[in-house]
PDB file of C-alpha atoms in Angstrom:
ATOM      1  CA  LEU A1141     134.909 134.078  93.590  1.00  0.00           C
ATOM      2  CA  GLY A1142     134.670 130.334  93.149  1.00  0.00           C
ATOM      3  CA  ILE A1143     132.246 127.984  91.506  1.00  0.00           C
ATOM      4  CA  GLY A1144     131.264 125.220  93.860  1.00  0.00           C
ATOM      5  CA  LEU A1145     128.714 122.498  94.521  1.00  0.00           C
ATOM      6  CA  GLY A1146     130.096 119.868  92.226  1.00  0.00           C
ATOM      7  CA  ASP A1147     130.445 119.617  88.488  1.00  0.00           C
ATOM      8  CA  THR A1148     127.157 121.302  87.548  1.00  0.00           C
ATOM      9  CA  TYR A1149     128.408 123.755  84.939  1.00  0.00           C
ATOM     10  CA  ALA A1150     128.889 122.989  81.271  1.00  0.00           C
ATOM     11  CA  GLY A1151     131.842 124.547  79.533  1.00  0.00           C
ATOM     12  CA  VAL A1152     134.208 127.412  79.971  1.00  0.00           C
ATOM     13  CA  ASN A1153     131.739 129.957  78.550  1.00  0.00           C
ATOM     14  CA  ARG A1154     129.161 129.058  81.199  1.00  0.00           C
ATOM     15  CA  ALA A1155     131.770 129.371  83.940  1.00  0.00           C
ATOM     16  CA  PHE A1156     132.860 132.762  82.582  1.00  0.00           C
ATOM     17  CA  ASP A1157     129.242 133.985  82.418  1.00  0.00           C
ATOM     18  CA  LEU A1158     128.679 132.838  85.979  1.00  0.00           C
ATOM     19  CA  ALA A1159     131.827 134.565  87.228  1.00  0.00           C
ATOM     20  CA  CYS A1160     130.766 137.812  85.543  1.00  0.00           C
ATOM     21  CA  MET A1161     127.251 137.569  87.011  1.00  0.00           C
ATOM     22  CA  GLY A1162     128.667 136.781  90.446  1.00  0.00           C
ATOM     23  CA  ALA A1163     131.062 139.713  90.232  1.00  0.00           C
ATOM     24  CA  PHE A1164     128.160 142.005  89.312  1.00  0.00           C
ATOM     25  CA  VAL A1165     126.024 140.777  92.241  1.00  0.00           C
ATOM     26  CA  CYS A1166     128.961 141.082  94.633  1.00  0.00           C
ATOM     27  CA  ALA A1167     129.733 144.589  93.409  1.00  0.00           C
ATOM     28  CA  GLN A1168     126.085 145.633  93.722  1.00  0.00           C
ATOM     29  CA  LEU A1169     125.911 144.329  97.292  1.00  0.00           C
ATOM     30  CA  GLY A1170     129.339 145.494  98.398  1.00  0.00           C
ATOM     31  CA  LEU A1171     130.496 141.926  99.018  1.00  0.00           C
ATOM     32  CA  PHE A1172     133.992 142.484  97.689  1.00  0.00           C
ATOM     33  CA  GLY A1173     134.631 144.686 100.731  1.00  0.00           C
ATOM     34  CA  VAL A1174     133.183 142.041 103.030  1.00  0.00           C
ATOM     35  CA  PHE A1175     135.174 139.283 101.330  1.00  0.00           C
ATOM     36  CA  GLY A1176     138.349 141.358 101.587  1.00  0.00           C
ATOM     37  CA  LEU A1177     137.717 141.779 105.309  1.00  0.00           C
ATOM     38  CA  PHE A1178     137.265 138.014 105.692  1.00  0.00           C
ATOM     39  CA  ALA A1179     140.352 137.259 103.624  1.00  0.00           C
ATOM     40  CA  ARG A1180     142.450 139.686 105.622  1.00  0.00           C
ATOM     41  CA  PHE A1181     141.380 138.676 109.133  1.00  0.00           C
ATOM     42  CA  PHE A1182     139.949 135.191 108.803  1.00  0.00           C
ATOM     43  CA  LEU A1183     141.958 133.250 106.263  1.00  0.00           C
ATOM     44  CA  CYS A1184     140.105 130.064 107.147  1.00  0.00           C
ATOM     45  CA  ILE A1185     136.803 131.305 105.611  1.00  0.00           C
ATOM     46  CA  LYS A1186     135.864 130.556 102.001  1.00  0.00           C
ATOM     47  CA  LEU A1187     132.900 132.086 100.183  1.00  0.00           C
ATOM     48  CA  ARG A1188     131.419 130.693  96.970  1.00  0.00           C
ATOM     49  CA  LEU A1189     128.517 132.011  94.946  1.00  0.00           C
ATOM     50  CA  ALA A1190     126.844 129.325  92.832  1.00  0.00           C
ATOM     51  CA  HIS A1191     124.233 129.937  90.156  1.00  0.00           C
ATOM     52  CA  GLU A1192     121.572 127.230  89.770  1.00  0.00           C
ATOM     53  CA  PRO A1193     123.420 124.423  91.546  1.00  0.00           C
ATOM     54  CA  VAL A1194     121.740 121.033  91.251  1.00  0.00           C
ATOM     55  CA  PHE A1195     120.974 118.978  94.347  1.00  0.00           C
ATOM     56  CA  ASN A1196     120.170 115.543  92.917  1.00  0.00           C
ATOM     57  CA  ARG A1197     117.788 113.085  94.511  1.00  0.00           C
ATOM     58  CA  THR A1198     119.455 110.161  96.232  1.00  0.00           C
ATOM     59  CA  LYS A1199     117.805 106.841  97.015  1.00  0.00           C
ATOM     60  CA  ASN A1200     119.887 106.100 100.101  1.00  0.00           C
ATOM     61  CA  ASP A1201     122.992 107.261 101.958  1.00  0.00           C
ATOM     62  CA  ALA A1202     125.169 104.649 100.232  1.00  0.00           C
ATOM     63  CA  SER A1203     124.463 106.220  96.821  1.00  0.00           C
ATOM     64  CA  ILE A1204     125.752 109.707  97.766  1.00  0.00           C
ATOM     65  CA  ASN A1205     128.663 110.788  95.599  1.00  0.00           C
ATOM     66  CA  PRO A1206     131.604 111.590  97.923  1.00  0.00           C
ATOM     67  CA  MET A1207     132.879 114.164  95.404  1.00  0.00           C
ATOM     68  CA  ASN A1208     129.536 116.033  95.590  1.00  0.00           C
ATOM     69  CA  PRO A1209     128.029 115.444  99.048  1.00  0.00           C
ATOM     70  CA  PHE A1210     125.015 117.728  98.446  1.00  0.00           C
ATOM     71  CA  PHE A1211     121.651 116.108  97.690  1.00  0.00           C
ATOM     72  CA  SER A1212     117.936 115.831  98.398  1.00  0.00           C
ATOM     73  CA  TYR A1213     116.096 112.730  99.570  1.00  0.00           C
ATOM     74  CA  THR A1214     112.838 113.612  97.799  1.00  0.00           C
ATOM     75  CA  VAL A1215     113.217 115.335  94.416  1.00  0.00           C
ATOM     76  CA  GLN A1216     115.968 117.183  92.579  1.00  0.00           C
ATOM     77  CA  GLN A1217     116.289 120.773  93.839  1.00  0.00           C
ATOM     78  CA  LYS A1218     117.690 123.692  91.818  1.00  0.00           C
ATOM     79  CA  PRO A1219     117.692 127.043  93.630  1.00  0.00           C
ATOM     80  CA  ASP A1220     118.737 130.131  91.665  1.00  0.00           C
ATOM     81  CA  ILE A1221     121.632 131.279  93.862  1.00  0.00           C
ATOM     82  CA  VAL A1222     123.486 129.651  96.745  1.00  0.00           C
ATOM     83  CA  LEU A1223     125.978 131.538  98.868  1.00  0.00           C
ATOM     84  CA  GLU A1224     128.209 128.864 100.372  1.00  0.00           C
ATOM     85  CA  VAL A1225     130.345 129.638 103.412  1.00  0.00           C
ATOM     86  CA  GLU A1226     133.045 127.249 104.590  1.00  0.00           C
ATOM     87  CA  TYR A1227     134.820 127.638 107.916  1.00  0.00           C
ATOM     88  CA  GLN A1228     137.981 125.577 108.242  1.00  0.00           C
ATOM     89  CA  GLY A1229     137.168 122.317 110.025  1.00  0.00           C
ATOM     90  CA  HIS A1230     133.379 122.828 109.964  1.00  0.00           C
ATOM     91  CA  PRO A1231     130.613 121.783 107.579  1.00  0.00           C
ATOM     92  CA  LYS A1232     129.644 124.226 104.852  1.00  0.00           C
ATOM     93  CA  ILE A1233     126.614 126.410 105.416  1.00  0.00           C
ATOM     94  CA  PHE A1234     124.320 127.894 102.781  1.00  0.00           C
ATOM     95  CA  TRP A1235     122.102 130.860 102.243  1.00  0.00           C
ATOM     96  CA  VAL A1236     119.710 130.232  99.353  1.00  0.00           C
ATOM     97  CA  PHE A1237     118.336 133.062  97.221  1.00  0.00           C
ATOM     98  CA  ASP A1238     115.639 132.520  94.629  1.00  0.00           C
ATOM     99  CA  ALA A1239     114.790 135.325  92.220  1.00  0.00           C
ATOM    100  CA  LYS A1240     111.170 135.935  91.267  1.00  0.00           C
ATOM    101  CA  SER A1241     109.950 138.379  88.659  1.00  0.00           C
ATOM    102  CA  ARG A1242     106.454 138.764  90.083  1.00  0.00           C
ATOM    103  CA  ILE A1243     104.724 140.200  93.122  1.00  0.00           C
ATOM    104  CA  ASP A1244     101.522 139.186  94.932  1.00  0.00           C
ATOM    105  CA  SER A1245      98.735 140.993  93.074  1.00  0.00           C
ATOM    106  CA  GLY A1246      96.313 140.501  95.990  1.00  0.00           C
ATOM    107  CA  SER A1247      98.342 142.589  98.432  1.00  0.00           C
ATOM    108  CA  ASP A1248      98.316 146.339  99.039  1.00  0.00           C
ATOM    109  CA  LYS A1249     102.136 146.239  99.377  1.00  0.00           C
ATOM    110  CA  ASP A1250     104.752 144.861  97.013  1.00  0.00           C
ATOM    111  CA  LEU A1251     105.237 141.369  98.435  1.00  0.00           C
ATOM    112  CA  PRO A1252     106.416 138.136  96.825  1.00  0.00           C
ATOM    113  CA  PRO A1253     103.777 135.517  95.996  1.00  0.00           C
ATOM    114  CA  ARG A1254     102.958 133.149  98.845  1.00  0.00           C
ATOM    115  CA  ASP A1255     104.100 130.107  96.841  1.00  0.00           C
ATOM    116  CA  ALA A1256     107.565 131.691  96.561  1.00  0.00           C
ATOM    117  CA  ILE A1257     107.849 131.881 100.360  1.00  0.00           C
ATOM    118  CA  ASP A1258     106.627 128.266 100.592  1.00  0.00           C
ATOM    119  CA  GLN A1259     109.386 127.270  98.173  1.00  0.00           C
ATOM    120  CA  MET A1260     111.985 128.764 100.566  1.00  0.00           C
ATOM    121  CA  HIS A1261     110.704 126.451 103.325  1.00  0.00           C
ATOM    122  CA  ARG A1262     111.129 123.553 100.891  1.00  0.00           C
ATOM    123  CA  TYR A1263     114.710 124.511 100.049  1.00  0.00           C
ATOM    124  CA  ARG A1264     115.677 124.937 103.689  1.00  0.00           C
ATOM    125  CA  ASP A1265     114.237 121.534 104.586  1.00  0.00           C
ATOM    126  CA  ALA A1266     115.121 119.524 101.462  1.00  0.00           C
ATOM    127  CA  LEU A1267     118.772 120.429 100.848  1.00  0.00           C
ATOM    128  CA  MET A1268     121.043 117.933 102.576  1.00  0.00           C
ATOM    129  CA  MET A1269     124.769 117.282 102.893  1.00  0.00           C
ATOM    130  CA  ARG A1270     126.992 114.411 104.041  1.00  0.00           C
ATOM    131  CA  TYR A1271     129.682 115.597 106.437  1.00  0.00           C
ATOM    132  CA  ALA A1272     131.947 113.370 108.565  1.00  0.00           C
ATOM    133  CA  GLY A1273     129.605 110.404 108.099  1.00  0.00           C
ATOM    134  CA  GLN A1274     126.540 112.374 109.187  1.00  0.00           C
ATOM    135  CA  THR A1275     123.649 113.809 107.189  1.00  0.00           C
ATOM    136  CA  VAL A1276     123.119 117.487 107.988  1.00  0.00           C
ATOM    137  CA  ARG A1277     120.973 120.366 106.734  1.00  0.00           C
ATOM    138  CA  PRO A1278     123.419 123.069 105.650  1.00  0.00           C
ATOM    139  CA  THR A1279     120.826 125.761 104.831  1.00  0.00           C
ATOM    140  CA  PHE A1280     120.786 128.559 107.406  1.00  0.00           C
ATOM    141  CA  GLY A1281     118.338 130.650 105.427  1.00  0.00           C
ATOM    142  CA  ALA A1282     116.332 130.791 102.227  1.00  0.00           C
ATOM    143  CA  PHE A1283     115.125 134.057 100.750  1.00  0.00           C
ATOM    144  CA  VAL A1284     113.110 135.306  97.799  1.00  0.00           C
ATOM    145  CA  LEU A1285     114.567 138.198  95.806  1.00  0.00           C
ATOM    146  CA  TYR A1286     111.621 140.001  94.219  1.00  0.00           C
ATOM    147  CA  PRO A1287     110.908 143.295  92.409  1.00  0.00           C
ATOM    148  CA  GLY A1288     109.318 145.125  95.335  1.00  0.00           C
ATOM    149  CA  PHE A1289     109.452 148.889  95.635  1.00  0.00           C
ATOM    150  CA  PHE A1290     110.104 150.267  99.147  1.00  0.00           C
ATOM    151  CA  ASN A1291     112.079 153.137 100.599  1.00  0.00           C
ATOM    152  CA  GLN A1292     114.685 150.798 102.069  1.00  0.00           C
ATOM    153  CA  GLU A1293     116.449 153.612 103.887  1.00  0.00           C
ATOM    154  CA  SER A1294     113.398 154.281 106.104  1.00  0.00           C
ATOM    155  CA  ASP A1295     110.904 151.381 105.694  1.00  0.00           C
ATOM    156  CA  THR A1296     111.226 148.079 107.539  1.00  0.00           C
ATOM    157  CA  ASN A1297     111.365 144.882 105.523  1.00  0.00           C
ATOM    158  CA  PRO A1298     107.954 143.170 105.957  1.00  0.00           C
ATOM    159  CA  TYR A1299     109.864 139.893 106.452  1.00  0.00           C
ATOM    160  CA  ALA A1300     112.472 141.175 108.925  1.00  0.00           C
ATOM    161  CA  TYR A1301     111.007 139.311 111.916  1.00  0.00           C
ATOM    162  CA  ALA A1302     110.643 136.005 110.024  1.00  0.00           C
ATOM    163  CA  ILE A1303     114.167 136.336 108.632  1.00  0.00           C
ATOM    164  CA  GLU A1304     115.564 136.857 112.124  1.00  0.00           C
ATOM    165  CA  LYS A1305     113.508 134.100 113.807  1.00  0.00           C
ATOM    166  CA  GLU A1306     113.367 131.309 111.235  1.00  0.00           C
ATOM    167  CA  GLY A1307     115.714 132.185 108.392  1.00  0.00           C
ATOM    168  CA  ILE A1308     112.916 132.364 105.808  1.00  0.00           C
ATOM    169  CA  GLY A1309     111.733 135.507 104.086  1.00  0.00           C
ATOM    170  CA  ALA A1310     112.201 137.895 101.201  1.00  0.00           C
ATOM    171  CA  PHE A1311     114.186 140.918 100.138  1.00  0.00           C
ATOM    172  CA  ALA A1312     112.852 143.505  97.712  1.00  0.00           C
ATOM    173  CA  PHE A1313     115.630 143.804  95.137  1.00  0.00           C
ATOM    174  CA  LEU A1314     115.799 146.161  92.191  1.00  0.00           C
ATOM    175  CA  PRO A1315     118.891 146.899  90.054  1.00  0.00           C
ATOM    176  CA  ASP A1316     119.813 150.331  91.364  1.00  0.00           C
ATOM    177  CA  LYS A1317     121.767 151.648  94.318  1.00  0.00           C
ATOM    178  CA  TYR A1318     118.749 152.182  96.611  1.00  0.00           C
ATOM    179  CA  HIS A1319     116.684 149.017  96.301  1.00  0.00           C
ATOM    180  CA  HIS A1320     118.966 146.335  97.704  1.00  0.00           C
ATOM    181  CA  ILE A1321     119.819 147.967 101.056  1.00  0.00           C
ATOM    182  CA  TRP A1322     117.919 145.373 103.138  1.00  0.00           C
ATOM    183  CA  LEU A1323     119.831 142.504 101.534  1.00  0.00           C
ATOM    184  CA  GLN A1324     123.146 144.329 101.792  1.00  0.00           C
ATOM    185  CA  LYS A1325     122.646 144.990 105.534  1.00  0.00           C
ATOM    186  CA  PHE A1326     121.605 141.364 106.110  1.00  0.00           C
ATOM    187  CA  LEU A1327     124.739 140.021 104.400  1.00  0.00           C
ATOM    188  CA  HIS A1328     127.006 142.415 106.276  1.00  0.00           C
ATOM    189  CA  ARG A1329     125.506 141.306 109.626  1.00  0.00           C
ATOM    190  CA  LYS A1330     125.964 137.626 108.823  1.00  0.00           C
TER     191      LYS A1330
END
């Protein structure tokens, strides 16, 4: 489990806290098994889980730091969690996850607030990267993690179609063994 996306972490204690949190999330989602599979069969794949990485605003392409090629043209961006995947010889790709502690009170189902979904569109569009002299959008998907209650073994994620078609959506996520199944299945498929 690595800490990536530039020098955005202050101190050894912060790095240790992040590693512990990342290990907990990976254990909850069964990612250690997935990572072990990757490491065993595809040694050219690297996974990194970053907590609150900062994508600074840049004024022009000449001002991009070559040691940290991730940026935004408009305003600084700071998603909660970024899962970074690097295939040998290819640009890095991201899945962004943003945790919310609220649900839409105007809905009859537990759904994330509309502004949280809008923020995922912003992350997908605003996060940029310099790779081989080109500017690319590395974000393959952006998802809200919210405290929704569903029977994830039998119900369908209300955002399943949007997640599949445009890479934007939400996963109900509660800290027990039954309320993160949708996210776990998504990560195993990807």
